[in-house]
Short mmCIF file of C-alpha atoms in Angstrom, two decimals:
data_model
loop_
_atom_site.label_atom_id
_atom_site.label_comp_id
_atom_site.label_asym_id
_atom_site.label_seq_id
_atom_site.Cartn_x
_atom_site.Cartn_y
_atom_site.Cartn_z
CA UNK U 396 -53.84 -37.26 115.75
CA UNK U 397 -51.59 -37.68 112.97
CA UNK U 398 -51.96 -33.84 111.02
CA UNK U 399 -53.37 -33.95 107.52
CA UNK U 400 -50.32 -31.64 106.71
CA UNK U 401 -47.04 -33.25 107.34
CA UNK U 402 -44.34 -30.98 108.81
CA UNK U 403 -41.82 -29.58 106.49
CA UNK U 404 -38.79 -30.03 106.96
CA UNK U 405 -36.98 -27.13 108.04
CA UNK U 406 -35.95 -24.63 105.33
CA UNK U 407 -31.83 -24.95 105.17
CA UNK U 408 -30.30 -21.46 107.15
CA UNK U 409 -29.21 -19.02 104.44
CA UNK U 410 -25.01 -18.33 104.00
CA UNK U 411 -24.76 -14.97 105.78
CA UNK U 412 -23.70 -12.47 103.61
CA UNK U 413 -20.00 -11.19 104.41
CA UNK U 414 -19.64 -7.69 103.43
CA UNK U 415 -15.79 -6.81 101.51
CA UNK U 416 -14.99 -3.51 101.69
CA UNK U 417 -12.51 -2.78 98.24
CA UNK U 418 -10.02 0.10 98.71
CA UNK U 419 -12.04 2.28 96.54
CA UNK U 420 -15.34 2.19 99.00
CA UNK U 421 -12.50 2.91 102.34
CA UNK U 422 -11.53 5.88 100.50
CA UNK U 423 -15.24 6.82 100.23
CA UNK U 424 -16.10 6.26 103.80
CA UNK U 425 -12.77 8.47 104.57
CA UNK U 426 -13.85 11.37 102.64
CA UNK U 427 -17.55 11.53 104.24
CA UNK U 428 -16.48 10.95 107.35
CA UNK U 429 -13.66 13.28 107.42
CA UNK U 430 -13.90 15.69 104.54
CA UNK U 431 -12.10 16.17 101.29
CA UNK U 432 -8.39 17.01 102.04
CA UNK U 433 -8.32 18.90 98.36
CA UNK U 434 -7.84 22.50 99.03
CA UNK U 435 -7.29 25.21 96.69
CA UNK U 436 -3.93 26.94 98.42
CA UNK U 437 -2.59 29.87 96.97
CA UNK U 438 -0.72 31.51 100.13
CA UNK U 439 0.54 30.02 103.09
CA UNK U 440 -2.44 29.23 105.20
CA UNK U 441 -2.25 30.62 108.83
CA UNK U 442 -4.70 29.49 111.46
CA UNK U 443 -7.39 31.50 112.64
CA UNK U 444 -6.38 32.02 115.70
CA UNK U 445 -3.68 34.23 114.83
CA UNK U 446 -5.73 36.37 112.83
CA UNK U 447 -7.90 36.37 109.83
CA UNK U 448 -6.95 34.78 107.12
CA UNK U 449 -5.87 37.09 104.47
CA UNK U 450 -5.09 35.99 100.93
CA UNK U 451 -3.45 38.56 98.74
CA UNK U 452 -4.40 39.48 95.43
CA UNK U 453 -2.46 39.58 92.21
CA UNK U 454 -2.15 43.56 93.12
CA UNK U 455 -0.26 43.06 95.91
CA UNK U 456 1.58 40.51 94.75
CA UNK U 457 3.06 42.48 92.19
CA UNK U 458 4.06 45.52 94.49
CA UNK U 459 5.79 43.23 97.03
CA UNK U 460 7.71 41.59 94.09
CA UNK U 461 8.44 45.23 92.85
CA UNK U 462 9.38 46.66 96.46
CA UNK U 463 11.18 42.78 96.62
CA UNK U 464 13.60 43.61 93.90
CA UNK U 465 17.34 44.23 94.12
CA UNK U 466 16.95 47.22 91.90
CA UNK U 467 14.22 48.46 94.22
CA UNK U 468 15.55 48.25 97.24
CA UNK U 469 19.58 49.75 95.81
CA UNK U 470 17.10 52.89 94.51
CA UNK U 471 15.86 52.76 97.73
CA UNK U 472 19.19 52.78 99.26
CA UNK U 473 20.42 55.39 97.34
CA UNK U 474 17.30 58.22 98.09
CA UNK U 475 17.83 57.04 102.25
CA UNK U 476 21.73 57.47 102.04
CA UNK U 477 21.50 61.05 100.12
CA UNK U 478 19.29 62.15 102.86
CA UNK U 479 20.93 60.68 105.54
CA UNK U 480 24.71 62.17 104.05
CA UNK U 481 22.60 65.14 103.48
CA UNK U 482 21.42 65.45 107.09
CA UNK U 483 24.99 64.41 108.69
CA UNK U 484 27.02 66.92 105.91
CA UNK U 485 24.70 70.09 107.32
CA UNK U 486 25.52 69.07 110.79
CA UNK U 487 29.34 68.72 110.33
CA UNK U 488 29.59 71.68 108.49
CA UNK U 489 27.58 73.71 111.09
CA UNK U 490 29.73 71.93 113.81
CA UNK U 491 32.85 72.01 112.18
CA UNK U 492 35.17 75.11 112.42
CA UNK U 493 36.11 76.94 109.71
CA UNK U 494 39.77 78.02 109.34
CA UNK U 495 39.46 80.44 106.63
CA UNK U 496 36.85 82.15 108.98
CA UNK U 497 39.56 83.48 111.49
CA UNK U 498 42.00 85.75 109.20
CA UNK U 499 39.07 87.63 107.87
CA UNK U 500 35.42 88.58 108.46
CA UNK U 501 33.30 85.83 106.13
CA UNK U 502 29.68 87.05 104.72
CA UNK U 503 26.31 84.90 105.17
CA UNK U 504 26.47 83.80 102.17
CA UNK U 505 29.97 82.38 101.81
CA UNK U 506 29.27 80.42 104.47
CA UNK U 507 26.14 78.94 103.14
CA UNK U 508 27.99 78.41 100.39
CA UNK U 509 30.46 76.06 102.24
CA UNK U 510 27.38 74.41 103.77
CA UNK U 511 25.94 73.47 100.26
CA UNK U 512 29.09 72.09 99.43
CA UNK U 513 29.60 69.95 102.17
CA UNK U 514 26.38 68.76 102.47
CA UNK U 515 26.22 67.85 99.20
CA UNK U 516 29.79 65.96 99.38
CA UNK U 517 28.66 63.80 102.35
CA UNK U 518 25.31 63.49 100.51
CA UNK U 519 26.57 61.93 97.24
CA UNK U 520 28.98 59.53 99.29
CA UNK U 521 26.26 58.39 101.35
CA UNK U 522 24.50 57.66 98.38
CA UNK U 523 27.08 55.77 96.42
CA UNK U 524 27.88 53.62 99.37
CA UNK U 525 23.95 52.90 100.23
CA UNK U 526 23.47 51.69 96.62
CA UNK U 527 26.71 49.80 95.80
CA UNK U 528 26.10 48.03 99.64
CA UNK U 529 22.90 47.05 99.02
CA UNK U 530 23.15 45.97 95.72
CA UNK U 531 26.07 43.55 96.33
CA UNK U 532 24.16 42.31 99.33
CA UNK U 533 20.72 41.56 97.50
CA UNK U 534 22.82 39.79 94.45
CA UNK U 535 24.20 37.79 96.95
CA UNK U 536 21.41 36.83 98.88
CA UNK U 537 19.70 35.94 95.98
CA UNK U 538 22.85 33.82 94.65
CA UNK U 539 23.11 32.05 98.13
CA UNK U 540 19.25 31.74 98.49
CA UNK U 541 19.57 32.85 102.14
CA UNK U 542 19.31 35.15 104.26
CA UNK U 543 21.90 35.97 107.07
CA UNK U 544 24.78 37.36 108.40
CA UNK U 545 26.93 36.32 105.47
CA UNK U 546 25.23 38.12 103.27
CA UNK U 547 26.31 41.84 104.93
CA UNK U 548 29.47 40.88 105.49
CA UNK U 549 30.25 39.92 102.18
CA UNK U 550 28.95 42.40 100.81
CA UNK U 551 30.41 44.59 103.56
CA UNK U 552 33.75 43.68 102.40
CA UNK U 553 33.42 43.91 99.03
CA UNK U 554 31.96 47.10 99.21
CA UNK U 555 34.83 48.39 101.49
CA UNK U 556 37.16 46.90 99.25
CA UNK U 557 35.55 48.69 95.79
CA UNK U 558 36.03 52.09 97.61
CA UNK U 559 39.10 51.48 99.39
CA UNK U 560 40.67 50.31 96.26
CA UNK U 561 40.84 53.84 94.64
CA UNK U 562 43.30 54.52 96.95
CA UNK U 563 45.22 51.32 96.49
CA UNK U 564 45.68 47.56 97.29
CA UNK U 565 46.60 48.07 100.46
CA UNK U 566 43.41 50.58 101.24
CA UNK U 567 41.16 48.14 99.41
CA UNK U 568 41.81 45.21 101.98
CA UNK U 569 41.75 47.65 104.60
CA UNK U 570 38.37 48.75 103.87
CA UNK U 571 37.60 45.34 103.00
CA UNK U 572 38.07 44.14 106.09
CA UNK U 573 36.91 47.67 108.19
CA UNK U 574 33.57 47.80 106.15
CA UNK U 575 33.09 43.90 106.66
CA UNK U 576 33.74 43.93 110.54
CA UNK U 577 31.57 46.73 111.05
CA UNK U 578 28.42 45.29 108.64
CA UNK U 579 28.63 41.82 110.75
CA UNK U 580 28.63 44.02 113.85
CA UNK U 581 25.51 46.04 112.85
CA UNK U 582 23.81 42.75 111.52
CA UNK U 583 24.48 41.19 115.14
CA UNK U 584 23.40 44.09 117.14
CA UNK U 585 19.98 44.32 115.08
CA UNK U 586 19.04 40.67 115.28
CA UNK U 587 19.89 40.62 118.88
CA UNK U 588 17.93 43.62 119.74
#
């Protein structure tokens, strides 16, 4: 009965092995289990579902930093106010009576002669006040770095008060203050409507 073999005595349990996780293996697990948060961003990224994603090349770039420019958009100014003076000069002087006209017969072509001239006038001051406007406004916007209704109405009344003031001090402020009233009104009515 007794075994030839004695019993061994049980083998003593192994330690268990505790597992450390070091910073560096966290960061590991992170990035496979969530992705790498690395992008390469060159715009603005807009989600998808307001469109498709559309990143602009150095092309376009370039034109809206040309079309972003203050001397762009005073040239700009200008070419809009001469037609716009032009367009408002031929209707005034088609509307607008002439006095000469009544003590003796005038001829076709005086009076497109008077039209040239007075379309031309309004044209050129339409002009001169579209540049000088909007380049006061973009060198302040850019000086300020912001964009709002200070901007047109300083440069509303500076601009008033440049023209005004070749008629004198007291026609400067007046303008000053006419051209800056009426540039905060027109900024208010367009970002309220």
């Amino acid at each position: 009965m007794f075994s030839v073999n004695p019993p061994k005595p049980p083998a003593p349990a192994e330690p268990e092995k505790r597992i450390f996780v070091n910073d560096a293996d966290w960061d590991k697990i992170a990035v496979h289990l969530i992705g790498n948060q690395k992008r390469f961003r060159e715009n603005i990224i807009i989600p998808r579902i307001m469109g498709p994603v559309h990143i602009k090349s150095n092309e376009e770039k370039t034109i809206e930093m040309v079309m972003e420019s203050c001397a762009f958009k005073s040239i700009m100014s200008c070419v809009l106010g001469y037609g716009l003076g032009a367009a408002i000069g031929l209707f005034t002087s088609s509307v607008n009576p002439n006095v000469a006209s009544i003590e003796k017969q005038q001829t076709v072509k005086e009076i497109f002669r008077e039209m040239k001239t007075t379309t031309l006038s309004y044209a050129k001051n339409f002009a001169v006040v579209g540049c000088v406007f909007s380049a006061i406004e973009c060198s302040i916007e850019s000086y300020r770095g912001k964009t709002d209704w200070k901007n047109g109405t300083y440069a509303g009344g500076m601009t008033g008060g440049l023209i005004g003031l070749r008629a004198g001090v007291k026609a400067g402020l007046v303008g000053a203050a006419g051209f800056a009233a009426f540039s905060t009104a027109i900024d208010y009515y367009m970002h309220k409507s």
